[in-house]
PDB file of C-alpha atoms in Angstrom:
ATOM      1  CA  MET A   1      98.625   1.192-154.852  1.00  0.00           C
ATOM      2  CA  HIS A   2      95.056   1.799-153.724  1.00  0.00           C
ATOM      3  CA  HIS A   3      92.143  -0.511-154.514  1.00  0.00           C
ATOM      4  CA  LEU A   4      88.486   0.155-155.379  1.00  0.00           C
ATOM      5  CA  GLU A   5      86.199  -2.854-155.141  1.00  0.00           C
ATOM      6  CA  PHE A   6      82.859  -3.249-156.888  1.00  0.00           C
ATOM      7  CA  ASP A   7      80.128  -5.839-157.078  1.00  0.00           C
ATOM      8  CA  GLY A   8      80.556  -8.084-160.140  1.00  0.00           C
ATOM      9  CA  ARG A   9      77.489  -6.611-161.821  1.00  0.00           C
ATOM     10  CA  TYR A  10      79.352  -3.318-162.368  1.00  0.00           C
ATOM     11  CA  ALA A  11      82.317  -4.658-164.388  1.00  0.00           C
ATOM     12  CA  GLU A  12      80.812  -4.032-167.826  1.00  0.00           C
ATOM     13  CA  ALA A  13      79.687  -0.501-166.913  1.00  0.00           C
ATOM     14  CA  ILE A  14      83.192   0.333-165.636  1.00  0.00           C
ATOM     15  CA  LEU A  15      85.000  -1.109-168.640  1.00  0.00           C
ATOM     16  CA  SER A  16      82.614   0.570-171.118  1.00  0.00           C
ATOM     17  CA  GLY A  17      83.141   3.947-169.430  1.00  0.00           C
ATOM     18  CA  ARG A  18      79.469   4.287-168.438  1.00  0.00           C
ATOM     19  CA  LYS A  19      80.438   4.066-164.748  1.00  0.00           C
ATOM     20  CA  ARG A  20      83.020   6.781-164.009  1.00  0.00           C
ATOM     21  CA  ALA A  21      82.294   7.225-160.301  1.00  0.00           C
ATOM     22  CA  THR A  22      81.244   5.363-157.217  1.00  0.00           C
ATOM     23  CA  VAL A  23      79.377   6.516-154.132  1.00  0.00           C
ATOM     24  CA  ARG A  24      80.598   5.077-150.845  1.00  0.00           C
ATOM     25  CA  LEU A  25      79.029   5.573-147.434  1.00  0.00           C
ATOM     26  CA  GLY A  26      80.787   5.830-144.097  1.00  0.00           C
ATOM     27  CA  ARG A  27      84.323   6.962-143.506  1.00  0.00           C
ATOM     28  CA  ARG A  28      86.061   9.018-146.179  1.00  0.00           C
ATOM     29  CA  PRO A  29      88.220   6.810-148.388  1.00  0.00           C
ATOM     30  CA  ASN A  30      91.945   7.454-148.216  1.00  0.00           C
ATOM     31  CA  LEU A  31      92.039   8.641-151.829  1.00  0.00           C
ATOM     32  CA  GLU A  32      93.207  11.905-153.362  1.00  0.00           C
ATOM     33  CA  PRO A  33      93.118  13.307-156.910  1.00  0.00           C
ATOM     34  CA  GLY A  34      95.934  11.781-158.935  1.00  0.00           C
ATOM     35  CA  ASP A  35      96.042   8.506-156.967  1.00  0.00           C
ATOM     36  CA  GLU A  36      96.231   5.395-159.125  1.00  0.00           C
ATOM     37  CA  VAL A  37      93.800   2.644-158.122  1.00  0.00           C
ATOM     38  CA  LEU A  38      93.330  -0.958-159.075  1.00  0.00           C
ATOM     39  CA  LEU A  39      89.683  -1.626-159.959  1.00  0.00           C
ATOM     40  CA  HIS A  40      88.200  -4.916-158.749  1.00  0.00           C
ATOM     41  CA  SER A  41      84.815  -6.330-159.715  1.00  0.00           C
ATOM     42  CA  GLY A  42      83.385  -9.681-158.707  1.00  0.00           C
ATOM     43  CA  GLY A  43      86.678 -10.824-157.173  1.00  0.00           C
ATOM     44  CA  TYR A  44      88.774  -9.924-160.220  1.00  0.00           C
ATOM     45  CA  ALA A  45      91.112  -7.020-160.934  1.00  0.00           C
ATOM     46  CA  ILE A  46      89.738  -5.588-164.192  1.00  0.00           C
ATOM     47  CA  GLY A  47      91.785  -2.441-164.753  1.00  0.00           C
ATOM     48  CA  LYS A  48      93.477   0.650-163.416  1.00  0.00           C
ATOM     49  CA  ALA A  49      92.092   4.141-162.933  1.00  0.00           C
ATOM     50  CA  VAL A  50      93.220   7.547-161.724  1.00  0.00           C
ATOM     51  CA  ILE A  51      91.191   9.391-159.097  1.00  0.00           C
ATOM     52  CA  GLU A  52      89.943  12.722-160.418  1.00  0.00           C
ATOM     53  CA  ARG A  53      88.176  13.902-157.268  1.00  0.00           C
ATOM     54  CA  VAL A  54      86.528  12.836-154.023  1.00  0.00           C
ATOM     55  CA  GLU A  55      83.536  14.869-152.859  1.00  0.00           C
ATOM     56  CA  SER A  56      81.781  14.371-149.517  1.00  0.00           C
ATOM     57  CA  LYS A  57      78.097  15.149-149.010  1.00  0.00           C
ATOM     58  CA  THR A  58      75.015  13.609-147.468  1.00  0.00           C
ATOM     59  CA  VAL A  59      72.835  11.078-149.282  1.00  0.00           C
ATOM     60  CA  GLY A  60      70.140  13.757-149.360  1.00  0.00           C
ATOM     61  CA  GLU A  61      72.495  15.995-151.354  1.00  0.00           C
ATOM     62  CA  LEU A  62      73.236  13.402-154.050  1.00  0.00           C
ATOM     63  CA  THR A  63      72.108  14.535-157.507  1.00  0.00           C
ATOM     64  CA  ASP A  64      71.054  12.969-160.788  1.00  0.00           C
ATOM     65  CA  GLU A  65      74.489  13.984-162.102  1.00  0.00           C
ATOM     66  CA  ASP A  66      76.137  11.911-159.333  1.00  0.00           C
ATOM     67  CA  ALA A  67      73.896   9.002-160.324  1.00  0.00           C
ATOM     68  CA  PHE A  68      74.703   9.315-164.059  1.00  0.00           C
ATOM     69  CA  ARG A  69      78.455   9.312-163.369  1.00  0.00           C
ATOM     70  CA  ASP A  70      77.924   6.214-161.216  1.00  0.00           C
ATOM     71  CA  GLY A  71      76.205   4.443-164.121  1.00  0.00           C
ATOM     72  CA  PHE A  72      72.620   4.842-162.892  1.00  0.00           C
ATOM     73  CA  SER A  73      69.704   6.421-164.735  1.00  0.00           C
ATOM     74  CA  SER A  74      68.525   8.555-161.801  1.00  0.00           C
ATOM     75  CA  ARG A  75      69.223   9.611-158.239  1.00  0.00           C
ATOM     76  CA  GLU A  76      66.411   7.299-157.084  1.00  0.00           C
ATOM     77  CA  GLU A  77      68.049   4.291-158.787  1.00  0.00           C
ATOM     78  CA  LEU A  78      71.371   5.185-157.123  1.00  0.00           C
ATOM     79  CA  ILE A  79      69.683   5.380-153.688  1.00  0.00           C
ATOM     80  CA  ARG A  80      68.066   1.950-154.239  1.00  0.00           C
ATOM     81  CA  ALA A  81      71.490   0.517-155.096  1.00  0.00           C
ATOM     82  CA  LEU A  82      73.033   2.078-151.974  1.00  0.00           C
ATOM     83  CA  LYS A  83      70.283   0.528-149.849  1.00  0.00           C
ATOM     84  CA  SER A  84      71.097  -2.880-151.356  1.00  0.00           C
ATOM     85  CA  HIS A  85      74.781  -2.502-150.389  1.00  0.00           C
ATOM     86  CA  TYR A  86      74.553  -0.803-146.970  1.00  0.00           C
ATOM     87  CA  LYS A  87      72.588  -1.666-143.845  1.00  0.00           C
ATOM     88  CA  HIS A  88      71.486   1.855-142.883  1.00  0.00           C
ATOM     89  CA  VAL A  89      70.896   4.544-145.500  1.00  0.00           C
ATOM     90  CA  ASP A  90      69.004   7.777-144.921  1.00  0.00           C
ATOM     91  CA  ASP A  91      69.242  11.372-146.152  1.00  0.00           C
ATOM     92  CA  ASP A  92      71.732  12.243-143.380  1.00  0.00           C
ATOM     93  CA  SER A  93      74.144   9.377-144.160  1.00  0.00           C
ATOM     94  CA  ILE A  94      77.562  10.654-145.198  1.00  0.00           C
ATOM     95  CA  ALA A  95      78.368   9.794-148.825  1.00  0.00           C
ATOM     96  CA  HIS A  96      81.632  10.133-150.724  1.00  0.00           C
ATOM     97  CA  VAL A  97      81.475  10.512-154.493  1.00  0.00           C
ATOM     98  CA  ILE A  98      84.702   9.128-155.959  1.00  0.00           C
ATOM     99  CA  VAL A  99      85.187  10.176-159.587  1.00  0.00           C
ATOM    100  CA  PHE A 100      87.778   8.184-161.537  1.00  0.00           C
ATOM    101  CA  ARG A 101      89.164   7.909-165.065  1.00  0.00           C
ATOM    102  CA  LEU A 102      89.839   4.434-166.455  1.00  0.00           C
ATOM    103  CA  VAL A 103      93.425   4.366-167.755  1.00  0.00           C
ATOM    104  CA  GLU A 104      93.941   0.651-168.395  1.00  0.00           C
ATOM    105  CA  LYS A 105      91.668  -2.316-169.067  1.00  0.00           C
ATOM    106  CA  PHE A 106      93.147  -5.724-168.356  1.00  0.00           C
ATOM    107  CA  ASP A 107      92.968  -8.128-171.310  1.00  0.00           C
ATOM    108  CA  LYS A 108      92.239 -10.979-168.938  1.00  0.00           C
ATOM    109  CA  PRO A 109      90.769 -10.370-165.482  1.00  0.00           C
ATOM    110  CA  VAL A 110      93.142 -11.407-162.684  1.00  0.00           C
ATOM    111  CA  MET A 111      91.994 -12.784-159.334  1.00  0.00           C
ATOM    112  CA  SER A 112      91.865  -9.822-156.929  1.00  0.00           C
ATOM    113  CA  SER A 113      93.561 -11.789-154.178  1.00  0.00           C
ATOM    114  CA  ASP A 114      96.673 -12.014-156.367  1.00  0.00           C
ATOM    115  CA  TYR A 115      97.040  -8.233-156.203  1.00  0.00           C
ATOM    116  CA  ALA A 116      96.021  -7.311-152.686  1.00  0.00           C
ATOM    117  CA  TYR A 117      99.007  -8.818-150.897  1.00  0.00           C
ATOM    118  CA  GLU A 118     101.412  -9.472-153.781  1.00  0.00           C
ATOM    119  CA  GLY A 119     100.199 -13.056-154.176  1.00  0.00           C
ATOM    120  CA  ASN A 120     100.206 -13.965-150.462  1.00  0.00           C
ATOM    121  CA  LEU A 121      97.095 -15.470-148.930  1.00  0.00           C
ATOM    122  CA  PRO A 122      95.332 -13.353-146.283  1.00  0.00           C
ATOM    123  CA  VAL A 123      95.104 -16.360-143.941  1.00  0.00           C
ATOM    124  CA  GLU A 124      98.876 -16.861-144.148  1.00  0.00           C
ATOM    125  CA  ILE A 125      99.473 -13.156-143.455  1.00  0.00           C
ATOM    126  CA  ALA A 126      97.167 -13.201-140.422  1.00  0.00           C
ATOM    127  CA  GLU A 127      98.772 -16.353-139.002  1.00  0.00           C
ATOM    128  CA  LYS A 128     102.342 -15.066-139.434  1.00  0.00           C
ATOM    129  CA  ALA A 129     101.448 -11.612-138.102  1.00  0.00           C
ATOM    130  CA  LEU A 130      99.896 -13.072-134.952  1.00  0.00           C
ATOM    131  CA  LYS A 131     102.940 -15.288-134.455  1.00  0.00           C
ATOM    132  CA  HIS A 132     105.771 -12.853-135.290  1.00  0.00           C
ATOM    133  CA  LEU A 133     104.562  -9.272-134.799  1.00  0.00           C
ATOM    134  CA  ASP A 134     103.790  -7.076-131.814  1.00  0.00           C
ATOM    135  CA  LEU A 135     100.409  -5.923-133.135  1.00  0.00           C
ATOM    136  CA  SER A 136      98.140  -3.240-131.770  1.00  0.00           C
ATOM    137  CA  GLU A 137      95.269  -4.660-129.718  1.00  0.00           C
ATOM    138  CA  GLU A 138      92.790  -3.686-132.454  1.00  0.00           C
ATOM    139  CA  ASP A 139      94.776  -5.361-135.256  1.00  0.00           C
ATOM    140  CA  ARG A 140      95.285  -8.486-133.145  1.00  0.00           C
ATOM    141  CA  GLU A 141      91.529  -8.733-132.471  1.00  0.00           C
ATOM    142  CA  LEU A 142      90.664  -8.151-136.140  1.00  0.00           C
ATOM    143  CA  LEU A 143      93.108 -10.780-137.403  1.00  0.00           C
ATOM    144  CA  GLU A 144      91.962 -13.289-134.780  1.00  0.00           C
ATOM    145  CA  LEU A 145      88.322 -12.656-135.740  1.00  0.00           C
ATOM    146  CA  PHE A 146      89.207 -13.123-139.425  1.00  0.00           C
ATOM    147  CA  LEU A 147      90.877 -16.471-138.718  1.00  0.00           C
ATOM    148  CA  GLN A 148      88.037 -17.648-136.436  1.00  0.00           C
ATOM    149  CA  ALA A 149      85.346 -16.625-138.946  1.00  0.00           C
ATOM    150  CA  GLY A 150      87.148 -18.304-141.826  1.00  0.00           C
ATOM    151  CA  SER A 151      86.524 -15.544-144.363  1.00  0.00           C
ATOM    152  CA  LEU A 152      86.639 -11.803-144.751  1.00  0.00           C
ATOM    153  CA  ARG A 153      82.910 -11.727-145.491  1.00  0.00           C
ATOM    154  CA  LYS A 154      81.937 -13.658-142.341  1.00  0.00           C
ATOM    155  CA  ALA A 155      84.267 -11.591-140.169  1.00  0.00           C
ATOM    156  CA  ALA A 156      82.825  -8.343-141.567  1.00  0.00           C
ATOM    157  CA  HIS A 157      79.284  -9.528-140.800  1.00  0.00           C
ATOM    158  CA  ARG A 158      80.321 -10.226-137.192  1.00  0.00           C
ATOM    159  CA  LEU A 159      81.613  -6.643-137.025  1.00  0.00           C
ATOM    160  CA  GLY A 160      78.276  -5.263-138.208  1.00  0.00           C
ATOM    161  CA  GLY A 161      78.101  -5.585-141.995  1.00  0.00           C
ATOM    162  CA  MET A 162      79.982  -5.768-145.264  1.00  0.00           C
ATOM    163  CA  ASN A 163      80.939  -2.103-145.008  1.00  0.00           C
ATOM    164  CA  LYS A 164      83.294  -3.162-142.167  1.00  0.00           C
ATOM    165  CA  ARG A 165      85.534  -5.226-144.493  1.00  0.00           C
ATOM    166  CA  TYR A 166      87.935  -2.296-144.736  1.00  0.00           C
ATOM    167  CA  LEU A 167      88.848  -2.739-141.048  1.00  0.00           C
ATOM    168  CA  ILE A 168      90.111  -6.260-141.657  1.00  0.00           C
ATOM    169  CA  ARG A 169      91.723  -5.419-144.991  1.00  0.00           C
ATOM    170  CA  ASP A 170      93.546  -2.463-143.438  1.00  0.00           C
ATOM    171  CA  ALA A 171      94.821  -4.686-140.609  1.00  0.00           C
ATOM    172  CA  LEU A 172      96.002  -7.275-143.151  1.00  0.00           C
ATOM    173  CA  ARG A 173      97.753  -4.592-145.234  1.00  0.00           C
ATOM    174  CA  ARG A 174      99.529  -3.168-142.178  1.00  0.00           C
ATOM    175  CA  ALA A 175     100.552  -6.661-141.094  1.00  0.00           C
ATOM    176  CA  TYR A 176     101.805  -7.619-144.550  1.00  0.00           C
ATOM    177  CA  LYS A 177     103.774  -4.373-144.869  1.00  0.00           C
ATOM    178  CA  GLU A 178     105.521  -5.070-141.545  1.00  0.00           C
ATOM    179  CA  LEU A 179     106.098  -8.762-142.337  1.00  0.00           C
ATOM    180  CA  LYS A 180     107.633  -7.705-145.654  1.00  0.00           C
ATOM    181  CA  ARG A 181     109.777  -5.025-143.982  1.00  0.00           C
ATOM    182  CA  ARG A 182     111.141  -7.634-141.577  1.00  0.00           C
ATOM    183  CA  GLY A 183     111.837 -10.113-144.388  1.00  0.00           C
ATOM    184  CA  ILE A 184     109.340 -12.668-143.015  1.00  0.00           C
ATOM    185  CA  MET A 185     107.189 -12.530-146.169  1.00  0.00           C
ATOM    186  CA  GLY A 186     107.663 -11.161-149.641  1.00  0.00           C
ATOM    187  CA  PRO A 187     105.959 -10.866-153.027  1.00  0.00           C
ATOM    188  CA  LYS A 188     104.893 -14.076-154.747  1.00  0.00           C
ATOM    189  CA  LEU A 189     103.803 -12.420-157.985  1.00  0.00           C
TER     190      LEU A 189
END
């Protein structure tokens, strides 16, 4: 299952249906129409959604309609929010508008970390992967950086900003998948 993560301040807007999209900068997310995603906000899984579409454009091409779907009152408010989340934002920055439909609200929010790796701690995954797997050089460096930094957030900042978290998360997911395949780790949920 795919995951979409949001700042905690967006939980209410998502659950009320006011926020039905998100704009992400950088690389295109690995999402396609029909994909089911787990929605996270403020460190908690809050519900499930289905991706309706993913549209790529520049920040300069974003519209008021994009902003409304994303829960903002105007394009200008959306741009201000993007600038608060990303280091470099200008009209030529590549943006991906991800439109989703909420299909399930969780009665009680669940810690996001319980879902990401089936209840396994990222630190444990990184340690076991470095010990037992023949990792690519990039994954090895990312997992070592994560362990040295002590947190995903600190490691992402060392890589250049919070928008680099996906690199570490992807390495952890690949490592966990291989550890699970080899029977070294398994679900704890």
